[in-house]
Amino acid sequence: MGNLDPLGLTRRGLIRVSSALLVVAALPQKIWATALRPETAFQTTTLEATFDALGGVPQASDGIIFSTPDIAENGAVVPIRIEIDPSVLPDVSKLYVIVEKNPNPLAAVFQVPPNTPPYAETRVKVAQTGNLYAVAEANGELYMMQRETKVTLGGCGG
Amino acid sequence: MLALGAAAGLALPGVAARATTQSPYDIAPVGNVHLLHMTDAHAQLMPVHYREPQVNIGVHNARNRSPHLVGKALLERYQIALDTRQAHAYTHLNYSAAALEFGQVGGFAHLATLIKQLKSGRPDALLLDGGDLWQGSATALWTQGQDMVDASKLLGIDVMTGHWEFTLGTDRVQSIIKNDLAGQTAFLAQNIRDKEFGDPVFPSHVMRELNGVPVAIIGQAFPYTPVANPAYLMEGWSFGIRERELQVKIDEVRSKGAQVVVLLSHNGADTDMKLASRVSGLDVILGGHTHDAIPRALEIKNPRGITLVTNAGSNGKFLGVLDFDVRGGRIKNWSYKLLPVFSDLLTPDPDMSALINEIRAPYAQQLGEVLATTDELLYRRGNFNGSFDQLICNALRDELDAEIAFSPGFRWGTTLLPASDITMEDLMAQVAITYPAVTVNEMSGAALKTVLEDVADNLFNPDPYYQQGGDMVRVGGLGYRLTPTAVAGKRIGRLTVKGRPVEAGKSYKVAGWASVRRVEGEPIWDVVGRWLRSQKVVSNLSIEQPEVMGLLDNLGFED
């Protein structure tokens, strides 16, 4: 009890305090980006076309642990997390995030360097209630896990 | 741990229904771990009337299952005789006459007496509160929850979680926890995290040794607070059910030796039942939020045993008493009773009475102002418009010259009997929130349908994890047809204004209040107060109800 924050500072507060002392190197890695970014897939406008561009409809896999909110607190910034159980799904080299009902469903691609535990956490925009897909690529095959996120007008609670 | 069948054949010492009027609160303790549970008091320090719902529809898995049983169906399911005290406590039946006969319910001075009495035979008993404690009355709003914090400390609440508490704002909540609750009441929420890093904002659990038995209590705040209420009031905090994190926490407290694991939850009854079926290692979920007075503990099966699920009503009207007999690290027996708190049967505790008087004294004049009188029974609870909601909608339409009024489907809001004064305190018991602004907007017919569909899905989505809200939004001047069992987007039809079909492209003038966005406007109590003063007498309220379709033999719906 009460020991969460012994310094009286939240982690956010600590970072704010220390940020003045840090030089953050955010070099744009254009070469990498071009190599990784599947332009065609990002331009697709339907779920079907997105899967086509990635190489077909992935098979469902319990090796993908996909955390999404059941109901979005803010549809503009929906936190999502993808974890992989390597005992079920080894050798994952790429992770994709797809938001079914968005104008361009493919929201993000993550390259997983060899010998790295596959894990991604980000925020995506979810335009309206629909399914979100976490897709993992391993040894040239595609696997997926889907979850519904609801976007509501809110209010009336309680 | 509560194994499957562990409770089979145990002597549940009488359902509350069989308690006699001589000693309804003389409940023999069982075992060695004792938990008293209250929830959703909504800041009602004084005794009140609270009419249970006449309509509480369950669809899909929830159909004809607790808590979606009302009236005679509920009495039949729980073998409670008609026209008894118990029947009055649990149902809307014959409400006004029964309320006159059996009197008011709750009140913190009466609760204090009951809690002391129950604790006297239960050493090491803990008092747990499921949240919605600091909001719902004039004095709670005017003191920013301080009245309830002080009364709750005197009542002896050991552990709590929250929902409406957060509408006081993050700074106020943190200040109360730091300055008032520290060392006395643990405020728990495993499911509230810092938005940026996912760090816990509150402690997730406490571990207490009760009569030598290590007991873990984990807190679960209302998962959709920033959706159902204004997110700007709890900026930086993210909620959610967080089922996986909960399972990790349960496993952790078990590995540290907890022999009883309790979830103190503000999820709501249907969500608690789903959670109990999916998470292992919880002995009981003591539930709130949906204000359901469920007479018995429900036994929900899951992969490793059973979890009891309870829901303990609201407004100080009920107190749950849960006893466990734990021997050799295992629960051998248990007993749960939900006690209706009849104020007339309990002598008010003098210390609590004195504190309540002290709290109320500076506001006596405002609280007691008579705005009007009512010929009607005024209540809110139910899936659709209650009579008090109708009154509010009528006031909004008249005062703002609007064709249509919307009023939120809150589950709180006390009941006034016919031939009562309507005081400012009574009005505030329906509207005391920190975002009370009244607004008038032009809405298209299509937008009206969208709003109704959105709220209907929050109530009737087949999966309780996707149910966000309270009851259906209250409407004035707008007719509609509702099919609760239909899929999302197809539940609402036949919208009418003044008997004429609503046109999708036409614009309508709509008054409302309690927007979750930042808006400016006159507080709702000023608008309704002004209307009541001009009316002088409330009578002949015609309560607008949707035309409900497709509910053959639904026990959550009584005409």
XYZ file of C-alpha atoms in Angstrom:
717
model
C 0.000 0.000 0.000
C 1.254 3.404 -0.937
C 4.625 2.162 -2.102
C 3.928 2.421 -5.787
C 5.708 5.675 -6.077
C 8.367 6.000 -3.402
C 9.984 9.058 -4.962
C 6.717 10.897 -5.281
C 7.147 10.928 -9.036
C 5.347 8.917 -11.651
C 7.406 7.400 -14.427
C 6.024 10.049 -16.735
C 7.103 12.723 -14.270
C 10.593 11.256 -14.042
C 10.956 11.309 -17.785
C 9.743 14.857 -17.974
C 12.332 15.855 -15.372
C 15.168 14.012 -17.043
C 14.311 14.753 -20.646
C 16.255 17.994 -20.549
C 19.386 15.966 -19.912
C 18.866 13.553 -22.743
C 19.596 13.829 -26.402
C 17.193 11.582 -28.210
C 18.572 10.178 -31.410
C 15.719 9.698 -33.805
C 17.447 9.159 -37.103
C 15.110 8.382 -39.961
C 16.188 5.081 -41.438
C 14.860 5.579 -44.922
C 16.672 2.680 -46.474
C 15.260 0.251 -43.978
C 11.798 1.731 -44.267
C 11.672 1.306 -48.029
C 12.847 -2.267 -47.829
C 10.272 -3.192 -45.195
C 7.254 -1.171 -46.137
C 4.826 -3.175 -48.267
C 3.455 -0.183 -50.207
C 0.830 -2.136 -52.110
C -0.619 -3.669 -48.964
C -0.788 -0.280 -47.238
C -2.814 1.123 -50.141
C -5.492 -1.558 -50.138
C -8.968 -0.508 -49.083
C -10.632 -3.768 -48.069
C -9.699 -6.574 -45.704
C -9.801 -9.065 -48.558
C -7.439 -6.989 -50.691
C -5.091 -6.509 -47.737
C -4.844 -10.256 -47.164
C -4.318 -10.750 -50.911
C -1.463 -8.245 -50.916
C 0.175 -9.984 -47.956
C -0.090 -13.385 -49.643
C -3.457 -14.850 -48.745
C -5.874 -15.324 -45.839
C -3.819 -16.289 -42.771
C -4.687 -19.354 -40.718
C -5.866 -18.818 -37.144
C -3.232 -19.440 -34.467
C -3.422 -19.551 -30.671
C 0.277 -18.707 -30.647
C -0.621 -15.062 -31.167
C -1.642 -13.274 -27.997
C -3.462 -10.173 -29.153
C -4.500 -7.622 -26.538
C -7.033 -5.002 -27.594
C -9.680 -3.105 -25.667
C -13.179 -4.586 -26.000
C -14.501 -1.048 -26.053
C -12.180 1.766 -27.161
C -11.717 4.599 -24.692
C -10.768 6.805 -27.645
C -11.103 5.476 -31.195
C -8.312 7.779 -32.384
C -5.670 6.101 -30.201
C -6.467 2.487 -29.453
C -3.660 0.672 -27.617
C -2.868 -2.801 -28.957
C -0.238 -5.394 -28.058
C 0.954 -8.490 -29.903
C 2.870 -11.217 -28.113
C 3.906 -14.552 -29.587
C 4.104 -17.891 -27.808
C 7.195 -19.372 -29.531
C 6.288 -22.897 -28.407
C 3.210 -22.684 -30.632
C 4.510 -20.320 -33.302
C 8.320 -20.294 -33.742
C 10.432 -18.235 -36.149
C 8.137 -15.236 -36.469
C 9.807 -12.652 -38.684
C 7.067 -10.065 -39.219
C 3.979 -8.781 -37.428
C 1.126 -6.917 -39.109
C -1.773 -5.008 -37.561
C -4.986 -4.775 -39.584
C -8.077 -2.734 -38.703
C -10.902 -4.146 -40.771
C -13.164 -1.105 -41.112
C -10.505 1.586 -41.642
C -10.237 3.189 -45.103
C -6.837 1.491 -45.413
C -7.014 -1.580 -43.188
C -3.279 -2.263 -42.867
C -2.164 -0.084 -39.956
C 1.367 -1.246 -39.113
C 4.145 -3.686 -39.982
C 6.908 -4.738 -37.615
C 10.088 -6.481 -38.715
C 11.331 -8.952 -36.082
C 15.127 -9.324 -36.229
C 16.418 -12.888 -35.891
C 16.810 -14.181 -32.319
C 14.464 -11.500 -30.965
C 11.289 -12.326 -29.028
C 8.454 -11.069 -31.263
C 6.543 -8.360 -29.453
C 4.863 -5.187 -30.601
C 2.902 -2.547 -28.800
C 1.425 0.517 -30.472
C -1.631 2.718 -30.884
C -3.892 2.473 -33.906
C -6.860 4.467 -35.104
C -10.116 2.512 -35.197
C -12.709 4.374 -37.248
C -15.705 2.269 -36.251
C -16.689 -0.945 -34.473
C -15.096 -3.951 -36.181
C -12.450 -6.627 -36.056
C -8.758 -6.055 -35.506
C -6.282 -8.647 -36.782
C -2.802 -9.447 -35.564
C -0.978 -11.304 -38.337
C 2.352 -13.059 -37.869
C 4.627 -14.242 -40.664
C 6.765 -17.288 -39.930
C 8.753 -19.306 -42.487
C 6.760 -17.722 -45.292
C 3.372 -18.671 -43.783
C 0.780 -16.239 -42.388
C -1.058 -16.726 -39.079
C -3.648 -14.545 -37.390
C -5.677 -13.778 -34.304
C -8.732 -11.509 -34.453
C -10.555 -9.488 -31.829
C -13.452 -7.070 -31.987
C -13.085 -3.521 -30.735
C -16.206 -1.489 -30.277
C -16.215 2.261 -30.840
C -19.145 3.882 -29.090
C -20.524 7.391 -28.660
C -20.244 6.936 -24.904
C -22.254 8.401 -22.085
C -25.252 7.188 -20.160
C -23.225 4.977 -17.879
C -24.058 3.865 -14.495
C -9.872 -22.832 -3.053
C -13.503 -23.395 -3.752
C -13.571 -26.749 -5.501
C -16.394 -27.864 -7.723
C -19.133 -29.225 -5.515
C -17.480 -28.118 -2.288
C -20.588 -26.291 -1.316
C -22.984 -29.017 -2.320
C -25.328 -29.984 0.461
C -24.101 -27.362 2.843
C -26.653 -25.917 5.141
C -27.442 -22.511 3.748
C -28.964 -21.303 6.975
C -32.229 -20.120 5.554
C -32.695 -17.818 2.614
C -33.218 -14.298 3.817
C -36.856 -14.801 2.879
C -37.418 -16.993 5.885
C -36.108 -14.484 8.381
C -38.767 -13.538 10.863
C -39.686 -9.972 11.639
C -38.648 -10.460 15.284
C -34.946 -10.925 14.536
C -34.288 -10.583 10.828
C -30.700 -9.587 11.448
C -29.785 -12.258 13.960
C -27.658 -14.242 11.532
C -25.527 -16.978 13.069
C -21.944 -16.786 11.809
C -20.384 -19.696 9.945
C -16.666 -20.513 9.897
C -13.737 -18.159 10.379
C -13.526 -15.731 7.450
C -16.185 -13.045 7.409
C -16.819 -10.428 4.753
C -19.526 -7.780 4.817
C -20.248 -6.253 1.422
C -22.051 -3.087 0.427
C -22.021 -1.393 -2.947
C -23.468 1.487 -4.945
C -24.651 3.442 -1.920
C -24.714 6.512 -4.160
C -24.130 8.793 -1.227
C -27.486 8.127 0.416
C -26.653 8.921 4.035
C -30.342 9.109 4.955
C -32.928 6.330 4.637
C -34.686 6.312 1.252
C -37.171 4.426 -0.856
C -35.725 2.605 -3.878
C -38.002 0.797 -6.280
C -36.419 -2.224 -7.960
C -36.882 -2.500 -11.733
C -40.046 -3.653 -13.410
C -38.074 -4.090 -16.639
C -34.576 -5.595 -16.632
C -34.375 -7.526 -19.869
C -31.834 -10.265 -20.374
C -31.207 -11.539 -23.888
C -29.110 -14.393 -25.293
C -27.241 -16.119 -22.412
C -28.665 -13.672 -19.897
C -32.286 -14.458 -20.761
C -34.440 -15.485 -17.785
C -31.366 -15.731 -15.584
C -30.464 -13.620 -12.546
C -30.281 -10.658 -12.473
C -32.742 -10.480 -15.377
C -35.739 -11.608 -13.366
C -38.266 -9.071 -12.150
C -41.429 -9.052 -10.072
C -43.251 -12.338 -9.653
C -40.654 -14.257 -11.671
C -37.953 -13.233 -9.217
C -40.104 -14.169 -6.222
C -40.866 -17.541 -7.745
C -37.212 -18.272 -8.591
C -36.088 -17.467 -5.054
C -39.175 -18.798 -3.276
C -40.128 -15.503 -1.690
C -43.775 -15.102 -0.703
C -45.841 -12.279 -2.199
C -46.743 -9.289 -0.047
C -43.926 -9.817 2.431
C -41.074 -7.572 3.511
C -38.727 -9.628 1.356
C -40.987 -9.291 -1.669
C -41.020 -5.534 -1.168
C -37.240 -5.422 -0.889
C -36.621 -7.347 -4.104
C -39.421 -6.210 -6.407
C -41.518 -3.310 -7.658
C -44.760 -5.142 -6.857
C -47.516 -3.146 -5.172
C -44.777 -0.641 -4.535
C -46.375 2.421 -2.980
C -48.583 0.532 -0.528
C -45.767 -1.803 0.486
C -43.389 1.133 0.948
C -45.863 2.763 3.323
C -46.254 -0.497 5.220
C -42.581 -1.460 5.521
C -40.989 1.977 5.571
C -37.715 3.289 4.229
C -34.513 1.407 3.564
C -30.848 2.047 4.235
C -29.366 5.105 5.889
C -25.814 5.123 7.181
C -26.822 5.363 10.848
C -28.987 2.259 10.413
C -26.314 0.480 8.407
C -23.807 1.302 11.146
C -25.976 -0.448 13.736
C -26.427 -3.485 11.520
C -22.726 -3.715 10.724
C -21.773 -3.473 14.401
C -24.257 -6.204 15.255
C -22.990 -8.537 12.533
C -19.357 -7.827 13.367
C -19.863 -8.596 17.054
C -20.229 -12.299 16.262
C -17.637 -12.223 13.500
C -14.130 -11.461 14.727
C -11.800 -10.027 12.078
C -14.730 -9.309 9.762
C -13.894 -6.910 6.924
C -16.284 -4.353 5.467
C -15.899 -4.051 1.696
C -17.452 -1.391 -0.529
C -17.794 -1.942 -4.269
C -17.788 1.725 -5.279
C -20.287 4.410 -6.317
C -20.043 5.492 -2.717
C -19.079 9.164 -3.068
C -21.650 10.318 -5.642
C -25.408 10.611 -5.914
C -26.575 13.249 -3.433
C -26.554 16.996 -3.009
C -24.177 16.963 -0.048
C -21.764 14.600 -1.803
C -21.648 16.945 -4.802
C -21.375 20.104 -2.708
C -18.588 18.687 -0.513
C -16.802 16.930 -3.399
C -17.429 13.595 -1.734
C -16.072 14.650 1.658
C -19.331 13.840 3.481
C -19.225 10.265 2.209
C -15.543 9.858 2.907
C -16.058 10.918 6.527
C -19.171 8.768 6.984
C -17.486 5.763 5.352
C -14.508 6.019 7.664
C -16.815 6.047 10.670
C -18.738 3.123 9.172
C -15.434 1.262 9.022
C -15.012 0.493 5.330
C -11.741 -1.447 5.032
C -11.453 -1.855 1.273
C -13.115 -0.184 -1.695
C -12.953 0.281 -5.445
C -14.612 2.868 -7.662
C -16.572 4.181 -10.610
C -18.443 7.481 -10.080
C -15.699 8.373 -7.613
C -13.528 9.144 -10.640
C -15.956 11.814 -11.874
C -14.622 13.969 -9.035
C -11.435 14.216 -11.100
C -8.053 12.559 -10.722
C -6.633 15.202 -8.358
C -9.547 14.998 -5.935
C -9.517 11.184 -5.930
C -5.769 11.075 -5.264
C -6.090 13.714 -2.567
C -8.836 11.769 -0.738
C -6.787 8.583 -0.900
C -3.677 10.305 0.389
C -5.222 12.575 3.010
C -8.319 10.723 4.203
C -8.146 7.022 3.427
C -4.478 6.311 4.158
C -4.080 3.799 6.940
C -7.776 3.009 7.084
C -9.370 2.232 3.735
C -7.505 0.567 0.873
C -8.631 1.923 -2.515
C -7.938 -0.870 -5.020
C -8.106 -1.201 -8.809
C -6.105 -3.812 -10.679
C -7.569 -2.543 -13.950
C -6.558 1.113 -13.980
C -3.240 1.868 -15.626
C -1.290 4.893 -16.634
C -2.145 5.514 -20.294
C 1.405 5.967 -21.494
C 3.362 3.250 -19.711
C 0.725 0.901 -18.381
C 1.898 1.399 -14.808
C -0.676 0.686 -12.081
C -2.348 3.833 -10.751
C -3.724 2.143 -7.608
C -2.702 -0.914 -5.597
C -4.278 -4.001 -7.155
C -4.930 -5.938 -3.958
C -4.488 -6.279 -0.228
C -3.585 -9.401 1.687
C -5.111 -9.657 5.161
C -4.885 -12.400 7.738
C -8.380 -13.028 9.093
C -8.483 -15.372 12.076
C -5.184 -16.787 10.862
C -6.373 -17.320 7.268
C -4.552 -15.339 4.559
C -7.185 -13.642 2.411
C -6.444 -11.659 -0.741
C -8.858 -8.996 -1.953
C -8.340 -7.698 -5.471
C -10.108 -4.540 -6.640
C -11.812 -4.152 -10.009
C -13.028 -0.643 -10.858
C -15.764 -0.056 -13.453
C -13.933 -0.996 -16.679
C -15.672 1.549 -18.894
C -15.595 4.639 -16.716
C -13.892 6.866 -19.365
C -16.421 5.701 -21.964
C -19.591 5.955 -19.891
C -18.515 9.125 -18.090
C -16.367 12.048 -19.301
C -12.841 10.855 -20.082
C -11.479 14.352 -19.430
C -12.249 13.907 -15.726
C -9.824 10.963 -15.530
C -7.230 12.138 -18.019
C -4.208 9.879 -18.304
C -5.855 6.778 -16.833
C -6.820 3.766 -18.908
C -9.344 1.215 -17.629
C -10.721 -1.987 -19.214
C -11.564 -5.441 -17.859
C -7.943 -6.681 -18.110
C -8.833 -10.334 -17.702
C -5.295 -11.599 -18.386
C -3.720 -9.234 -15.890
C -6.323 -10.339 -13.346
C -5.423 -14.002 -13.856
C -1.739 -13.160 -13.334
C -2.634 -11.308 -10.119
C -4.761 -14.206 -8.828
C -1.944 -16.670 -9.494
C 0.481 -14.327 -7.765
C -1.572 -13.969 -4.567
C -2.215 -17.732 -4.517
C 1.509 -18.378 -4.801
C 2.051 -16.011 -1.890
C -0.247 -18.127 0.244
C -3.723 -16.649 -0.105
C -6.256 -19.295 0.903
C -9.260 -17.198 -0.045
C -9.202 -14.905 -3.080
C -11.914 -12.285 -3.486
C -12.585 -9.912 -6.362
C -14.283 -6.734 -5.176
C -15.847 -5.771 -8.464
C -17.669 -2.905 -10.115
C -18.015 -4.775 -13.412
C -21.754 -5.396 -13.259
C -23.473 -8.745 -12.788
C -23.367 -10.098 -16.359
C -19.703 -9.197 -16.832
C -18.871 -10.756 -13.459
C -20.570 -13.995 -14.488
C -18.616 -14.166 -17.742
C -15.380 -13.299 -15.959
C -16.035 -15.965 -13.320
C -16.442 -18.577 -16.068
C -13.102 -17.685 -17.695
C -10.757 -16.858 -14.819
C -9.573 -19.518 -12.391
C -8.713 -19.253 -8.725
C -11.264 -16.726 -7.511
C -13.470 -17.944 -4.687
C -15.936 -15.117 -4.968
C -16.713 -12.013 -6.956
C -18.515 -9.518 -4.758
C -20.214 -7.466 -7.433
C -21.927 -4.131 -7.915
C -22.547 -1.504 -10.583
C -25.764 -2.956 -12.004
C -27.630 -2.412 -8.702
C -29.002 -5.928 -8.840
C -30.238 -7.313 -5.578
C -29.564 -11.015 -6.153
C -30.874 -12.943 -3.145
C -28.318 -15.770 -3.361
C -24.751 -16.267 -4.501
C -24.590 -17.693 -8.019
C -22.176 -20.599 -8.487
C -20.283 -20.182 -11.757
C -18.159 -23.031 -13.120
C -14.728 -22.419 -14.571
C -11.764 -24.584 -15.605
C -10.481 -25.117 -12.049
C -13.566 -25.033 -9.850
C -16.404 -22.689 -9.080
C -16.539 -19.007 -8.278
C -19.401 -17.470 -6.355
C -20.855 -14.323 -7.894
C -22.988 -11.885 -5.930
C -24.501 -8.473 -6.497
C -25.618 -6.469 -3.505
C -28.160 -3.920 -4.719
C -27.751 -0.205 -4.136
C -28.469 2.898 -2.091
C -27.694 1.280 1.261
C -30.739 -0.935 0.798
C -28.823 -4.219 1.143
C -25.835 -5.625 2.968
C -24.183 -8.864 1.869
C -22.858 -11.236 4.527
C -20.384 -13.856 3.330
C -18.921 -16.400 5.726
C -16.260 -18.971 4.783
C -15.148 -21.899 6.878
C -11.490 -22.381 5.942
C -9.593 -25.316 7.394
C -6.272 -26.759 6.295
C -6.018 -24.164 3.562
C -9.319 -25.153 1.988
C -12.826 -23.750 2.050
C -14.987 -26.399 3.678
C -18.218 -24.492 3.854
C -19.713 -21.120 3.059
C -22.821 -19.086 3.610
C -24.037 -15.988 1.823
C -26.979 -13.859 2.769
C -28.161 -10.603 1.273
C -29.919 -8.635 3.966
C -32.420 -5.926 3.074
C -31.777 -2.982 5.393
C -35.169 -1.899 6.724
C -34.603 1.341 8.575
C -37.600 0.844 10.872
C -36.131 -2.393 12.213
C -32.794 -0.851 13.204
C -31.989 1.721 15.854
C -29.823 4.418 14.292
C -26.272 4.485 15.591
C -25.868 7.657 17.698
C -22.324 8.476 16.538
C -23.225 8.130 12.879
C -26.448 10.092 13.387
C -24.461 12.900 14.967
C -21.977 12.961 12.086
C -24.763 12.980 9.489
C -26.494 15.840 11.293
C -23.238 17.761 11.362
C -22.700 17.154 7.636
C -26.199 18.264 6.713
C -26.611 21.231 9.044
C -24.898 23.864 6.822
C -27.091 22.841 3.876
C -30.394 22.337 5.710
C -32.166 25.201 3.991
C -31.139 24.275 0.432
C -31.829 20.568 0.963
C -35.262 21.183 2.406
C -36.578 23.625 -0.193
C -39.894 22.268 -1.458
C -39.971 22.668 -5.240
C -43.342 21.024 -5.844
C -45.438 18.108 -4.672
C -46.139 14.912 -6.546
C -49.323 12.922 -6.963
C -47.312 10.284 -8.777
C -44.887 7.605 -7.667
C -41.541 8.937 -8.868
C -38.728 6.446 -9.587
C -35.999 5.870 -12.143
C -34.685 2.304 -12.231
C -35.622 0.089 -15.164
C -34.428 -0.427 -18.736
C -36.659 2.393 -20.040
C -38.083 5.689 -18.797
C -38.963 5.801 -15.131
C -41.477 8.408 -13.975
C -38.729 10.684 -12.604
C -36.958 10.525 -15.984
C -40.215 11.430 -17.669
C -40.502 14.418 -15.352
C -36.947 15.501 -16.258
C -37.593 15.058 -19.993
C -40.844 17.028 -19.756
C -39.033 19.799 -17.892
C -36.245 19.919 -20.496
C -38.673 20.081 -23.405
C -40.787 22.804 -21.784
C -37.945 24.945 -20.486
C -35.814 24.731 -23.645
C -38.664 24.619 -26.126
C -37.349 21.395 -27.655
C -39.245 18.739 -29.618
C -37.196 15.940 -28.082
C -35.355 15.436 -24.792
C -32.683 12.886 -23.893
C -31.806 12.014 -20.318
C -29.154 9.468 -19.309
C -30.098 5.938 -18.258
C -28.503 6.062 -14.838
C -29.395 3.243 -12.448
C -29.159 5.446 -9.380
C -31.876 7.862 -8.332
C -34.155 7.255 -5.360
C -37.933 6.888 -5.216
C -40.635 9.267 -3.988
C -44.054 8.020 -2.945
C -47.270 9.665 -4.155
C -48.388 12.688 -2.119
C -44.801 13.630 -1.262
C -43.038 16.938 -1.415
C -40.305 17.117 -4.028
C -37.438 18.858 -2.265
C -34.191 20.101 -3.741
C -32.556 17.112 -2.030
C -34.937 14.753 -3.865
C -34.157 16.389 -7.185
C -30.412 16.244 -6.540
C -30.706 12.505 -5.830
C -31.545 12.201 -9.561
C -29.093 14.665 -11.057
C -26.105 15.301 -8.745
C -23.171 14.923 -11.130
C -20.029 16.924 -11.872
C -20.956 17.462 -15.555
C -24.555 18.735 -15.283
C -24.707 21.140 -18.238
C -27.913 21.211 -20.261
C -27.532 21.615 -24.019
C -29.786 22.008 -27.031
C -28.663 20.567 -30.352
C -30.056 20.170 -33.810
C -29.923 16.482 -34.719
C -30.896 14.754 -37.932
C -33.334 11.862 -37.868
C -30.450 9.593 -38.880
C -28.384 10.824 -35.914
C -31.286 10.130 -33.532
C -31.377 6.534 -34.730
C -27.590 6.242 -34.381
C -27.742 7.399 -30.760
C -30.498 4.938 -29.872
C -28.699 2.066 -31.653
C -25.458 2.890 -29.862
C -27.058 2.880 -26.419
C -29.124 -0.226 -27.230
C -25.936 -2.102 -28.091
C -24.394 -1.022 -24.810
C -27.331 -2.688 -23.084
C -28.171 -5.678 -25.294
C -24.891 -6.752 -26.922
C -24.829 -10.578 -26.618
C -21.371 -10.355 -25.011
C -21.383 -8.564 -21.642
C -17.755 -7.491 -22.179
C -19.120 -5.183 -24.890
C -21.880 -3.736 -22.702
C -20.712 -0.346 -21.590
C -23.538 1.551 -20.149
C -26.416 1.921 -17.801
C -30.016 1.504 -18.835
C -31.497 2.749 -22.122
C -31.297 6.493 -22.688
C -34.485 8.160 -21.507
C -36.492 9.957 -24.163
C -39.160 12.624 -24.220
C -41.144 13.315 -27.370
C -39.580 10.459 -29.329
C -41.280 7.134 -29.971
C -39.417 4.081 -31.206
C -39.590 0.355 -31.618
C -36.892 -1.779 -30.006
C -35.938 -5.379 -30.739
C -33.353 -6.254 -28.054
C -32.476 -9.607 -29.649
C -31.664 -8.108 -33.075
C -28.054 -7.547 -34.201
C -26.298 -4.240 -33.630
C -27.627 -1.513 -35.901
C -30.939 -3.303 -36.443
C -32.531 -3.008 -33.025
C -34.200 0.374 -33.456
C -37.030 1.187 -35.831
C -40.200 3.206 -36.374
C -38.960 6.425 -34.835
C -41.738 8.954 -34.420
C -42.110 12.530 -33.228
C -45.643 13.659 -32.390
C -46.903 10.465 -33.992
C -45.215 11.225 -37.327
C -42.332 9.144 -38.718
C -38.902 10.647 -38.152
C -37.203 11.614 -41.432
C -33.529 10.714 -41.714
C -32.561 13.995 -43.363
C -34.745 16.288 -41.285
C -33.371 18.289 -38.364
C -34.880 18.034 -34.865
C -34.329 20.225 -31.807
C -33.067 18.027 -28.976
C -32.442 18.998 -25.346
C -30.196 16.891 -23.150
C -27.743 16.891 -20.270
C -24.748 14.934 -18.914
C -22.733 15.073 -22.138
C -19.424 13.209 -21.879
C -17.817 15.978 -23.944
C -16.869 19.375 -22.536
C -19.920 21.579 -23.018
C -21.269 24.767 -21.497
C -24.798 25.120 -20.208
C -27.101 25.704 -17.263
C -26.963 22.935 -14.635
C -29.789 20.437 -14.924
C -30.979 21.086 -11.353
C -31.607 24.754 -12.161
C -33.653 23.880 -15.231
C -35.737 21.145 -13.591
C -35.982 23.135 -10.340
C -37.425 26.115 -12.204
C -39.921 23.895 -13.997
C -41.022 22.178 -10.773
C -41.569 25.512 -9.017
C -43.776 26.637 -11.898
C -45.727 23.356 -11.954
C -46.336 23.247 -8.189
C -47.933 19.797 -8.517
C -46.709 16.870 -10.600
C -49.587 14.726 -11.787
C -50.779 12.701 -14.754
C -47.316 11.854 -16.010
C -47.623 9.795 -19.133
C -44.529 7.598 -19.204
C -43.103 7.109 -22.687
C -42.018 3.542 -23.370
C -40.640 2.066 -26.581
C -42.593 -0.627 -28.358
C -40.529 -3.687 -27.391
C -40.480 -6.587 -29.840
C -39.473 -10.213 -29.782
C -39.552 -10.878 -26.056
C -41.887 -13.826 -25.684
C -41.880 -15.179 -22.112
C -39.023 -12.960 -21.027
C -38.942 -12.921 -17.224
C -37.129 -9.585 -17.151
C -40.191 -7.761 -18.417
C -43.376 -7.327 -16.421
C -46.298 -5.187 -17.564
